[in-house]
Amino acid sequence: MHLPRFLPIAALAAATLALSACSADAGGGYTSDPAPLSAPSAQPPSDSGSGASAPAAAPTEGGAVLVARDTPALGTIVTDGQGYALYRFDQDKAKPPTATCEGECAAKWPPIIVDPEGKLSLTGVDQSLIGMVQRSDGTSQLTLGGWALYRYSGDTPGTTKGQAIGNTWFAATPEGKKAPATP
């Protein structure tokens, strides 16, 4: 179920102002101040490439971050603030947003769970494409272009090992589309 009420009118106005204040960064992307998701407040993206394992599906301490990053093989994709690629699943639906990866699937592909009252920091991703879908367990999963977002448990920061698995999992582009299966 899509929760359109998550973005109050005042927050929408603030998001519009934040987006209009965007400026190009040295990496060629765009940055904006943290915007209300009515998703978590964010820390700046880290490019440390630490190789730490992906955290379980849970709201991240300090908020959620979406960053458009250029990759040699896939072009521009969306990552979280730690550099983990975010994926969309072809068995989900964008209209209306539906998340179908549950149980063992969600253990392998942790959903990006957010706090509906939190903040979201965006770099190179349009706020108007951000939403949430309520999962069967009652948690809220972040969506981009209507598609629920996930991580792949086999990834490390900066990798896209989940790309085209089963020909149903694809890295998400900043528009919410799927990255091409092959370059």
Coordinates of C-alpha atoms in Angstrom, one line a residue:
M1 CA 0.0 0.0 0.0
H2 CA 1.4 3.4 -1.0
L3 CA 1.2 6.0 1.7
P4 CA 0.9 9.3 0.0
R5 CA 0.1 11.1 3.2
F6 CA 3.7 10.7 4.4
L7 CA 4.7 14.0 2.9
P8 CA 2.6 16.8 4.5
I9 CA 2.1 20.0 2.4
A10 CA 4.6 22.0 4.5
A11 CA 7.2 19.2 4.0
L12 CA 6.5 19.2 0.3
A13 CA 7.1 23.0 0.2
A14 CA 10.3 22.5 2.1
A15 CA 11.4 19.7 -0.2
T16 CA 10.7 21.9 -3.2
L17 CA 12.8 24.7 -1.8
A18 CA 15.6 22.3 -0.9
L19 CA 15.5 20.9 -4.4
S20 CA 15.6 24.3 -6.0
A21 CA 18.6 25.1 -3.8
C22 CA 20.5 22.1 -5.3
S23 CA 24.0 22.8 -6.6
A24 CA 26.4 20.7 -8.7
D25 CA 29.1 19.0 -6.7
A26 CA 32.6 18.1 -7.9
G27 CA 31.4 14.6 -8.9
G28 CA 28.9 16.0 -11.4
G29 CA 25.9 15.1 -9.3
Y30 CA 23.5 17.3 -7.4
T31 CA 23.2 17.7 -3.7
S32 CA 20.3 18.9 -1.5
D33 CA 19.8 19.4 2.1
P34 CA 18.1 16.5 4.0
A35 CA 14.5 16.5 3.0
P36 CA 11.6 15.0 4.9
L37 CA 10.6 11.6 3.8
S38 CA 8.1 11.8 6.2
A39 CA 12.7 8.9 5.7
P40 CA 15.4 9.3 8.3
S41 CA 17.9 12.2 8.6
A42 CA 21.2 11.4 7.0
Q43 CA 24.9 11.5 7.3
P44 CA 27.0 12.4 4.2
P45 CA 27.8 9.5 1.9
S46 CA 30.9 7.6 2.7
D47 CA 33.3 6.5 0.0
S48 CA 35.5 4.5 2.4
G49 CA 35.0 1.2 0.6
S50 CA 35.5 -0.4 4.0
G51 CA 34.1 -3.8 2.9
A52 CA 31.8 -4.0 6.0
S53 CA 28.8 -6.3 5.6
A54 CA 25.4 -4.9 4.8
P55 CA 23.3 -4.2 7.9
A56 CA 20.0 -6.1 8.4
A57 CA 16.8 -4.5 7.2
A58 CA 16.2 -1.8 9.7
P59 CA 16.1 2.0 9.8
T60 CA 19.6 3.3 9.7
E61 CA 20.8 5.2 12.8
G62 CA 20.8 8.9 11.8
G63 CA 18.7 8.5 8.7
A64 CA 18.6 7.2 5.1
V65 CA 20.8 8.4 2.3
L66 CA 20.3 7.9 -1.5
V67 CA 23.2 8.8 -3.8
A68 CA 23.4 8.6 -7.6
R69 CA 26.9 7.1 -8.4
D70 CA 28.6 6.5 -11.7
T71 CA 29.8 2.9 -12.2
P72 CA 32.0 1.7 -15.1
A73 CA 29.8 -1.3 -15.9
L74 CA 26.2 0.0 -15.3
G75 CA 26.2 3.7 -15.7
T76 CA 24.6 5.8 -13.0
I77 CA 22.9 3.8 -10.2
V78 CA 21.6 4.6 -6.7
T79 CA 23.5 3.6 -3.6
D80 CA 22.9 4.1 0.1
G81 CA 25.2 6.4 2.1
Q82 CA 27.6 3.6 2.7
G83 CA 28.1 2.8 -1.0
Y84 CA 25.9 -0.3 -1.2
A85 CA 24.0 -0.6 -4.5
L86 CA 20.3 -0.5 -4.2
Y87 CA 18.2 -2.9 -6.3
R88 CA 14.6 -3.3 -7.6
F89 CA 12.9 -6.6 -8.1
D90 CA 10.9 -7.3 -11.3
Q91 CA 8.3 -9.4 -9.3
D92 CA 7.4 -6.2 -7.3
K93 CA 5.1 -3.6 -8.9
A94 CA 5.5 0.1 -9.1
K95 CA 1.8 1.0 -9.7
P96 CA 0.6 0.6 -7.1
P97 CA 3.9 0.1 -5.2
T98 CA 4.1 -3.5 -4.0
A99 CA 6.9 -5.3 -2.2
T100 CA 6.8 -9.1 -2.6
C101 CA 10.3 -10.2 -1.3
E102 CA 9.6 -11.7 2.1
G103 CA 11.1 -14.4 4.4
E104 CA 14.2 -16.1 2.9
C105 CA 14.1 -13.7 -0.1
A106 CA 14.3 -10.7 2.3
A107 CA 17.2 -12.3 4.2
K108 CA 19.2 -12.4 0.9
W109 CA 17.8 -9.1 -0.3
P110 CA 17.2 -6.9 2.8
P111 CA 14.5 -4.3 2.2
I112 CA 15.4 -0.6 2.8
I113 CA 13.2 0.0 5.8
V114 CA 12.6 3.7 6.8
D115 CA 10.9 5.6 9.5
P116 CA 7.9 7.4 7.9
E117 CA 8.6 10.4 10.2
G118 CA 12.4 10.5 9.5
K119 CA 14.5 12.4 7.0
L120 CA 16.1 11.5 3.8
S121 CA 19.3 12.9 2.2
L122 CA 19.4 12.9 -1.6
T123 CA 22.3 13.4 -3.9
G124 CA 21.4 13.2 -7.6
V125 CA 17.9 11.7 -6.9
D126 CA 14.7 13.6 -7.4
Q127 CA 12.6 13.9 -4.2
S128 CA 9.4 13.6 -6.2
L129 CA 10.3 10.0 -7.1
I130 CA 10.7 8.9 -3.4
G131 CA 7.9 7.1 -1.6
M132 CA 7.1 4.2 0.7
V133 CA 5.2 1.0 0.6
Q134 CA 3.9 -0.8 3.6
R135 CA 5.2 -4.3 4.0
S136 CA 3.2 -7.2 5.3
D137 CA 5.0 -6.9 8.7
G138 CA 3.8 -3.3 9.0
T139 CA 7.2 -1.7 8.3
S140 CA 7.7 1.0 5.7
Q141 CA 10.0 0.3 2.7
L142 CA 11.6 3.0 0.7
T143 CA 10.5 3.2 -3.0
L144 CA 12.0 5.0 -6.0
G145 CA 9.8 5.6 -9.0
G146 CA 7.3 3.3 -7.2
W147 CA 9.7 0.4 -7.0
A148 CA 10.6 -1.0 -3.6
L149 CA 14.4 -0.8 -2.9
Y150 CA 16.6 -3.6 -1.5
R151 CA 20.3 -4.3 -0.9
Y152 CA 22.0 -7.6 -1.9
S153 CA 23.6 -9.5 0.9
G154 CA 26.5 -10.6 -1.3
D155 CA 27.6 -7.0 -2.0
T156 CA 30.2 -4.9 -0.3
P157 CA 30.4 -1.1 -0.8
G158 CA 31.1 -0.3 -4.4
T159 CA 30.1 -3.7 -5.8
T160 CA 27.0 -4.7 -7.8
K161 CA 27.1 -8.5 -7.5
G162 CA 23.3 -8.6 -7.4
Q163 CA 22.9 -7.2 -10.8
A164 CA 20.7 -9.3 -13.1
I165 CA 20.5 -12.2 -10.7
G166 CA 17.7 -14.5 -11.9
N167 CA 17.1 -11.9 -14.6
T168 CA 14.8 -10.2 -12.0
W169 CA 17.1 -8.1 -9.8
F170 CA 18.6 -4.9 -11.2
A171 CA 20.4 -2.0 -9.7
A172 CA 18.1 1.0 -9.6
T173 CA 18.9 4.1 -11.6
P174 CA 18.1 7.6 -10.2
E175 CA 14.9 7.6 -12.1
G176 CA 13.8 4.3 -10.5
K177 CA 14.4 2.3 -13.7
K178 CA 16.5 -0.8 -13.9
A179 CA 20.2 -0.6 -14.9
P180 CA 20.9 -2.5 -18.0
A181 CA 21.7 -6.2 -17.5
T182 CA 24.9 -5.8 -19.5
P183 CA 26.9 -2.7 -20.4

